[in-house]
Amino acid sequence: MQTKTRKPPYIPGVLAVALLAGLSVLSSCNGERDPATLFGPDERVTVVVDAVLYVDRILPEIIVTRTRAANIAFTEEAAAVNDAEVTIIQGLAEYRYERVGHLGRYLPPPGSPKVRPGTEYRLHVRALGKEIRGVTKTPGRLSFDEVVIVDETSMEVLDRLEPRTTPRNQVVYREGLMEVRFDPLDVEAYQVVVLDREADDEVSSPPLEARDGRLALPWFAIGSSGEHEVEVYALDRNLFDFLRSVEASGQNAFGFGSLAGDTFERPVFNLDGGIGVFGSASVGRFGFVVLQEDRSG
């Protein structure tokens, strides 16, 4: 099995999430309100930042865009901010980003280091005559102690998988319950992402509590056959606030684990001078192959 590096699904488009969450609230509160008033006068041209740091990966790409009136068709080109100054600061070191293309994309300078666990990083963006600042403290390193198959009734361990991606990890569909075990980190919540490589499909959870360092994986989130990969994200406070505040329904669609936090009427951004996300996460992953259940009996 090959590990596919990709951007997690929880930040597919920060601006789109902010607009949709706001429009949902407006439609439920006042059907007569003009969508263009979603943001106040000063917010209609607001800088939007999409920046997530991952422990043990190099400094990430950062996207800088601007809000548009809600009644104007959105395009990446129109929303892009291509003349921003973007800097990430860690201790005494400053990493000045460079623009790439015309879609508001900025990349770190060559030779930038990997993101450290348990470390404070600061973001400074100058754009549209404004300054946007944010701070994140990265979670500790997340590593799995074990991955087990347990009996759904007694929770007795039936089998153990290797806590990494290997073809030797094989499970029979719907036999027992898969559970990931790890030393819990000092974070508010975790997010679980299951990738079904055969169907090229992803299922992601809302923020989940796992104070005991255990997360169960429901079978409905797993395809009936083929290669799968599970990623668990330990979320910093900024990502946790953003994710829990855009969970409009307040329901745990993933099915297992306790929802962390409350629902809100508007996303929580934790940025000064703009909106969006500057956060961090630590990632653990393992892979396995699903064998079709035995129907002979």
Short mmCIF file of C-alpha atoms in Angstrom, two decimals:
data_model
loop_
_atom_site.label_atom_id
_atom_site.label_comp_id
_atom_site.label_asym_id
_atom_site.label_seq_id
_atom_site.Cartn_x
_atom_site.Cartn_y
_atom_site.Cartn_z
CA MET A 1 0.00 0.00 0.00
CA GLN A 2 1.22 3.50 -0.76
CA THR A 3 0.63 6.46 1.51
CA LYS A 4 -1.08 9.31 -0.28
CA THR A 5 -0.24 12.72 1.13
CA ARG A 6 -3.16 15.08 0.78
CA LYS A 7 -4.78 17.99 2.46
CA PRO A 8 -7.30 16.88 5.10
CA PRO A 9 -10.93 17.42 4.14
CA TYR A 10 -11.82 19.73 7.00
CA ILE A 11 -10.43 22.86 5.27
CA PRO A 12 -11.67 22.45 1.65
CA GLY A 13 -12.35 26.15 1.32
CA VAL A 14 -12.41 28.32 4.40
CA LEU A 15 -14.21 31.18 2.68
CA ALA A 16 -16.91 28.88 1.29
CA VAL A 17 -17.45 27.31 4.72
CA ALA A 18 -17.75 30.73 6.34
CA LEU A 19 -20.25 31.97 3.78
CA LEU A 20 -22.38 28.82 3.81
CA ALA A 21 -22.47 28.65 7.59
CA GLY A 22 -23.51 32.27 7.77
CA LEU A 23 -26.14 31.92 5.06
CA SER A 24 -27.59 28.90 6.83
CA VAL A 25 -28.06 30.94 9.98
CA LEU A 26 -29.61 33.82 8.09
CA SER A 27 -32.06 31.60 6.26
CA SER A 28 -33.23 30.05 9.52
CA CYS A 29 -33.55 33.39 11.30
CA ASN A 30 -34.86 35.75 8.64
CA GLY A 31 -35.91 34.61 5.21
CA GLU A 32 -36.23 38.21 4.00
CA ARG A 33 -32.65 39.25 4.69
CA ASP A 34 -30.42 40.02 1.68
CA PRO A 35 -27.50 37.53 1.57
CA ALA A 36 -25.21 40.47 0.74
CA THR A 37 -25.60 41.59 4.36
CA LEU A 38 -24.05 38.39 5.72
CA PHE A 39 -20.97 40.41 6.57
CA GLY A 40 -21.13 43.96 7.88
CA PRO A 41 -19.83 46.90 5.82
CA ASP A 42 -16.26 46.46 7.04
CA GLU A 43 -16.38 42.71 6.49
CA ARG A 44 -17.49 42.67 2.88
CA VAL A 45 -13.87 43.04 1.86
CA THR A 46 -12.26 40.91 4.54
CA VAL A 47 -9.02 38.99 4.22
CA VAL A 48 -9.43 35.20 4.47
CA VAL A 49 -6.48 33.02 5.47
CA ASP A 50 -6.22 29.24 5.04
CA ALA A 51 -3.13 27.97 6.88
CA VAL A 52 -2.78 24.67 8.75
CA LEU A 53 0.53 23.38 10.12
CA TYR A 54 1.15 19.64 10.48
CA VAL A 55 3.67 18.28 12.95
CA ASP A 56 6.72 16.70 11.28
CA ARG A 57 5.84 18.12 7.86
CA ILE A 58 7.47 21.16 6.26
CA LEU A 59 5.78 24.54 6.58
CA PRO A 60 2.58 24.44 4.50
CA GLU A 61 1.19 26.31 1.55
CA ILE A 62 -0.94 29.26 2.65
CA ILE A 63 -3.94 30.60 0.72
CA VAL A 64 -4.94 34.26 1.01
CA THR A 65 -8.26 35.37 -0.44
CA ARG A 66 -10.89 38.04 0.17
CA THR A 67 -14.59 37.94 0.83
CA ARG A 68 -17.00 38.85 -1.92
CA ALA A 69 -20.58 40.00 -1.64
CA ALA A 70 -22.76 36.91 -1.16
CA ASN A 71 -24.87 37.75 -4.22
CA ILE A 72 -21.84 37.75 -6.54
CA ALA A 73 -20.73 34.50 -8.17
CA PHE A 74 -17.57 33.18 -6.52
CA THR A 75 -14.46 32.40 -8.55
CA GLU A 76 -10.99 31.59 -7.25
CA GLU A 77 -9.44 34.20 -9.52
CA ALA A 78 -11.69 37.02 -8.31
CA ALA A 79 -11.25 36.12 -4.66
CA ALA A 80 -7.46 35.67 -4.77
CA VAL A 81 -5.16 38.16 -3.05
CA ASN A 82 -1.88 38.03 -4.94
CA ASP A 83 0.08 40.89 -3.39
CA ALA A 84 0.06 39.89 0.27
CA GLU A 85 3.06 39.71 2.58
CA VAL A 86 2.95 36.39 4.42
CA THR A 87 5.30 35.45 7.26
CA ILE A 88 5.39 32.62 9.78
CA ILE A 89 7.45 33.23 12.91
CA GLN A 90 8.83 30.57 15.25
CA GLY A 91 10.98 31.90 18.05
CA LEU A 92 13.57 34.21 16.47
CA ALA A 93 13.18 32.66 13.01
CA GLU A 94 11.01 34.31 10.36
CA TYR A 95 9.92 32.51 7.19
CA ARG A 96 8.78 34.92 4.49
CA TYR A 97 6.51 33.29 1.96
CA GLU A 98 6.59 33.79 -1.79
CA ARG A 99 3.60 34.08 -4.13
CA VAL A 100 3.02 31.26 -6.61
CA GLY A 101 0.62 31.82 -9.52
CA HIS A 102 -2.48 33.97 -9.38
CA LEU A 103 -4.82 32.10 -7.03
CA GLY A 104 -3.64 33.58 -3.75
CA ARG A 105 -1.15 30.74 -3.15
CA TYR A 106 1.99 31.33 -1.09
CA LEU A 107 4.80 28.88 -0.43
CA PRO A 108 7.50 28.89 2.26
CA PRO A 109 11.10 29.69 1.31
CA PRO A 110 13.34 26.81 0.15
CA GLY A 111 14.91 24.88 2.98
CA SER A 112 12.12 25.63 5.45
CA PRO A 113 12.15 23.24 8.41
CA LYS A 114 9.58 20.73 9.49
CA VAL A 115 6.95 21.80 11.99
CA ARG A 116 7.90 20.96 15.56
CA PRO A 117 5.55 19.39 18.11
CA GLY A 118 4.51 21.42 21.15
CA THR A 119 5.79 24.66 19.64
CA GLU A 120 4.27 28.12 19.22
CA TYR A 121 4.04 29.57 15.71
CA ARG A 122 2.80 33.03 14.78
CA LEU A 123 1.30 34.17 11.49
CA HIS A 124 1.56 37.71 10.13
CA VAL A 125 -0.18 38.70 6.89
CA ARG A 126 -0.32 42.15 5.32
CA ALA A 127 -3.00 42.39 2.63
CA LEU A 128 -5.56 44.91 1.35
CA GLY A 129 -4.14 47.53 3.69
CA LYS A 130 -4.80 45.34 6.74
CA GLU A 131 -2.77 43.22 9.12
CA ILE A 132 -3.92 39.74 10.07
CA ARG A 133 -2.32 37.92 12.97
CA GLY A 134 -2.74 34.49 14.47
CA VAL A 135 -1.04 32.17 16.95
CA THR A 136 -1.06 28.40 17.22
CA LYS A 137 0.66 25.95 19.53
CA THR A 138 1.19 22.66 17.77
CA PRO A 139 0.01 19.45 19.46
CA GLY A 140 2.47 16.81 20.56
CA ARG A 141 3.42 13.95 18.27
CA LEU A 142 0.58 11.45 17.79
CA SER A 143 1.56 7.79 17.52
CA PHE A 144 -0.58 4.68 17.85
CA ASP A 145 0.16 2.13 20.53
CA GLU A 146 -2.01 -0.51 18.92
CA VAL A 147 -4.94 -1.15 16.61
CA VAL A 148 -7.23 -3.92 17.77
CA ILE A 149 -10.36 -5.77 16.70
CA VAL A 150 -12.69 -6.17 19.66
CA ASP A 151 -15.94 -7.99 20.28
CA GLU A 152 -18.73 -5.41 20.05
CA THR A 153 -20.50 -6.79 23.12
CA SER A 154 -17.77 -7.82 25.54
CA MET A 155 -15.04 -5.52 24.11
CA GLU A 156 -12.65 -8.48 24.37
CA VAL A 157 -9.68 -8.18 22.00
CA LEU A 158 -10.10 -10.65 19.11
CA ASP A 159 -7.13 -9.64 16.97
CA ARG A 160 -4.37 -7.04 16.66
CA LEU A 161 -3.17 -5.10 13.64
CA GLU A 162 0.14 -3.36 13.19
CA PRO A 163 -0.25 0.37 13.93
CA ARG A 164 1.07 1.33 10.50
CA THR A 165 0.28 0.78 6.84
CA THR A 166 1.12 -2.78 5.77
CA PRO A 167 -0.52 -5.44 3.53
CA ARG A 168 -0.36 -7.79 6.52
CA ASN A 169 -3.15 -5.81 8.14
CA GLN A 170 -6.25 -7.68 6.98
CA VAL A 171 -9.75 -7.58 8.47
CA VAL A 172 -12.97 -9.35 7.55
CA TYR A 173 -15.80 -6.95 6.84
CA ARG A 174 -18.16 -6.48 9.80
CA GLU A 175 -16.32 -8.95 12.06
CA GLY A 176 -15.76 -7.26 15.41
CA LEU A 177 -15.09 -3.56 15.90
CA MET A 178 -11.84 -1.81 15.01
CA GLU A 179 -10.37 0.43 17.71
CA VAL A 180 -7.31 2.71 17.63
CA ARG A 181 -5.43 3.12 20.91
CA PHE A 182 -2.83 5.78 21.75
CA ASP A 183 -1.47 7.90 24.54
CA PRO A 184 -3.89 10.85 24.70
CA LEU A 185 -2.40 14.27 23.96
CA ASP A 186 -3.15 17.58 25.62
CA VAL A 187 -5.72 18.58 23.00
CA GLU A 188 -9.43 19.26 23.05
CA ALA A 189 -10.43 16.85 20.29
CA TYR A 190 -9.50 14.58 17.42
CA GLN A 191 -10.82 14.12 13.91
CA VAL A 192 -10.89 10.76 12.13
CA VAL A 193 -10.66 10.42 8.35
CA VAL A 194 -11.20 7.07 6.58
CA LEU A 195 -10.02 6.78 2.96
CA ASP A 196 -11.44 3.97 0.85
CA ARG A 197 -8.87 3.65 -1.94
CA GLU A 198 -10.97 1.25 -4.03
CA ALA A 199 -13.93 3.65 -4.14
CA ASP A 200 -11.68 6.75 -3.94
CA ASP A 201 -13.95 8.02 -1.20
CA GLU A 202 -13.43 9.70 2.17
CA VAL A 203 -15.49 9.81 5.36
CA SER A 204 -14.54 12.31 8.04
CA SER A 205 -15.81 12.75 11.56
CA PRO A 206 -16.67 15.89 13.50
CA PRO A 207 -14.35 16.72 16.43
CA LEU A 208 -14.39 13.78 18.85
CA GLU A 209 -13.27 13.45 22.43
CA ALA A 210 -10.86 10.65 23.23
CA ARG A 211 -9.61 11.41 26.69
CA ASP A 212 -8.92 7.72 27.25
CA GLY A 213 -6.88 7.49 24.04
CA ARG A 214 -9.36 5.18 22.27
CA LEU A 215 -11.32 5.76 19.07
CA ALA A 216 -13.64 3.14 17.55
CA LEU A 217 -14.21 2.99 13.79
CA PRO A 218 -17.77 2.18 12.66
CA TRP A 219 -18.13 -0.25 9.77
CA PHE A 220 -20.41 2.09 7.82
CA ALA A 221 -17.41 4.40 7.42
CA ILE A 222 -15.40 1.55 5.87
CA GLY A 223 -15.88 0.02 2.44
CA SER A 224 -16.74 -3.67 2.10
CA SER A 225 -13.44 -4.59 0.43
CA GLY A 226 -10.04 -3.33 -0.65
CA GLU A 227 -7.33 -1.03 0.69
CA HIS A 228 -8.16 1.57 3.32
CA GLU A 229 -6.25 4.16 5.27
CA VAL A 230 -7.23 5.79 8.55
CA GLU A 231 -5.84 9.13 9.67
CA VAL A 232 -6.38 10.57 13.14
CA TYR A 233 -5.79 14.30 13.59
CA ALA A 234 -5.05 15.76 17.02
CA LEU A 235 -6.44 19.29 16.70
CA ASP A 236 -5.07 22.48 18.19
CA ARG A 237 -7.52 24.90 19.76
CA ASN A 238 -7.94 26.97 16.58
CA LEU A 239 -8.90 24.01 14.39
CA PHE A 240 -11.12 22.64 17.14
CA ASP A 241 -12.98 25.94 17.48
CA PHE A 242 -13.42 26.27 13.73
CA LEU A 243 -14.67 22.72 13.22
CA ARG A 244 -17.05 22.62 16.15
CA SER A 245 -18.51 26.02 15.25
CA VAL A 246 -19.39 24.98 11.68
CA GLU A 247 -21.11 21.78 12.80
CA ALA A 248 -24.59 23.16 12.12
CA SER A 249 -26.61 20.09 13.04
CA GLY A 250 -24.83 19.19 16.26
CA GLN A 251 -25.16 15.51 15.31
CA ASN A 252 -22.31 13.01 15.29
CA ALA A 253 -22.60 11.61 11.78
CA PHE A 254 -19.56 9.41 12.29
CA GLY A 255 -21.38 7.36 14.88
CA PHE A 256 -18.72 6.68 17.53
CA GLY A 257 -17.01 8.84 20.12
CA SER A 258 -18.42 11.83 21.94
CA LEU A 259 -18.84 15.15 20.14
CA ALA A 260 -16.46 17.73 21.50
CA GLY A 261 -17.71 21.27 22.14
CA ASP A 262 -20.93 23.08 21.32
CA THR A 263 -22.66 24.39 18.24
CA PHE A 264 -22.47 28.05 17.29
CA GLU A 265 -24.35 30.47 15.08
CA ARG A 266 -21.23 31.61 13.30
CA PRO A 267 -17.75 30.13 12.70
CA VAL A 268 -15.02 30.86 15.24
CA PHE A 269 -11.87 31.98 13.43
CA ASN A 270 -9.36 32.99 16.16
CA LEU A 271 -7.63 35.50 13.87
CA ASP A 272 -7.05 39.17 14.50
CA GLY A 273 -7.83 41.42 11.54
CA GLY A 274 -9.33 38.77 9.26
CA ILE A 275 -11.17 35.46 9.09
CA GLY A 276 -10.23 31.92 8.24
CA VAL A 277 -7.96 29.43 9.97
CA PHE A 278 -4.42 29.47 11.29
CA GLY A 279 -4.15 26.23 13.19
CA SER A 280 -2.15 23.06 13.59
CA ALA A 281 -2.56 19.32 13.95
CA SER A 282 -0.60 16.19 14.63
CA VAL A 283 -1.39 13.17 12.45
CA GLY A 284 -1.25 9.42 13.01
CA ARG A 285 -2.16 6.92 10.30
CA PHE A 286 -2.39 3.24 9.54
CA GLY A 287 -3.65 1.16 6.63
CA PHE A 288 -5.38 -2.18 6.19
CA VAL A 289 -7.11 -4.40 3.65
CA VAL A 290 -10.78 -5.32 4.04
CA LEU A 291 -11.75 -8.87 3.06
CA GLN A 292 -15.35 -9.54 2.15
CA GLU A 293 -17.36 -11.23 4.89
CA ASP A 294 -17.77 -14.98 4.69
CA ARG A 295 -21.36 -15.74 3.63
CA SER A 296 -20.86 -19.52 3.31
CA GLY A 297 -22.25 -20.20 6.76
#
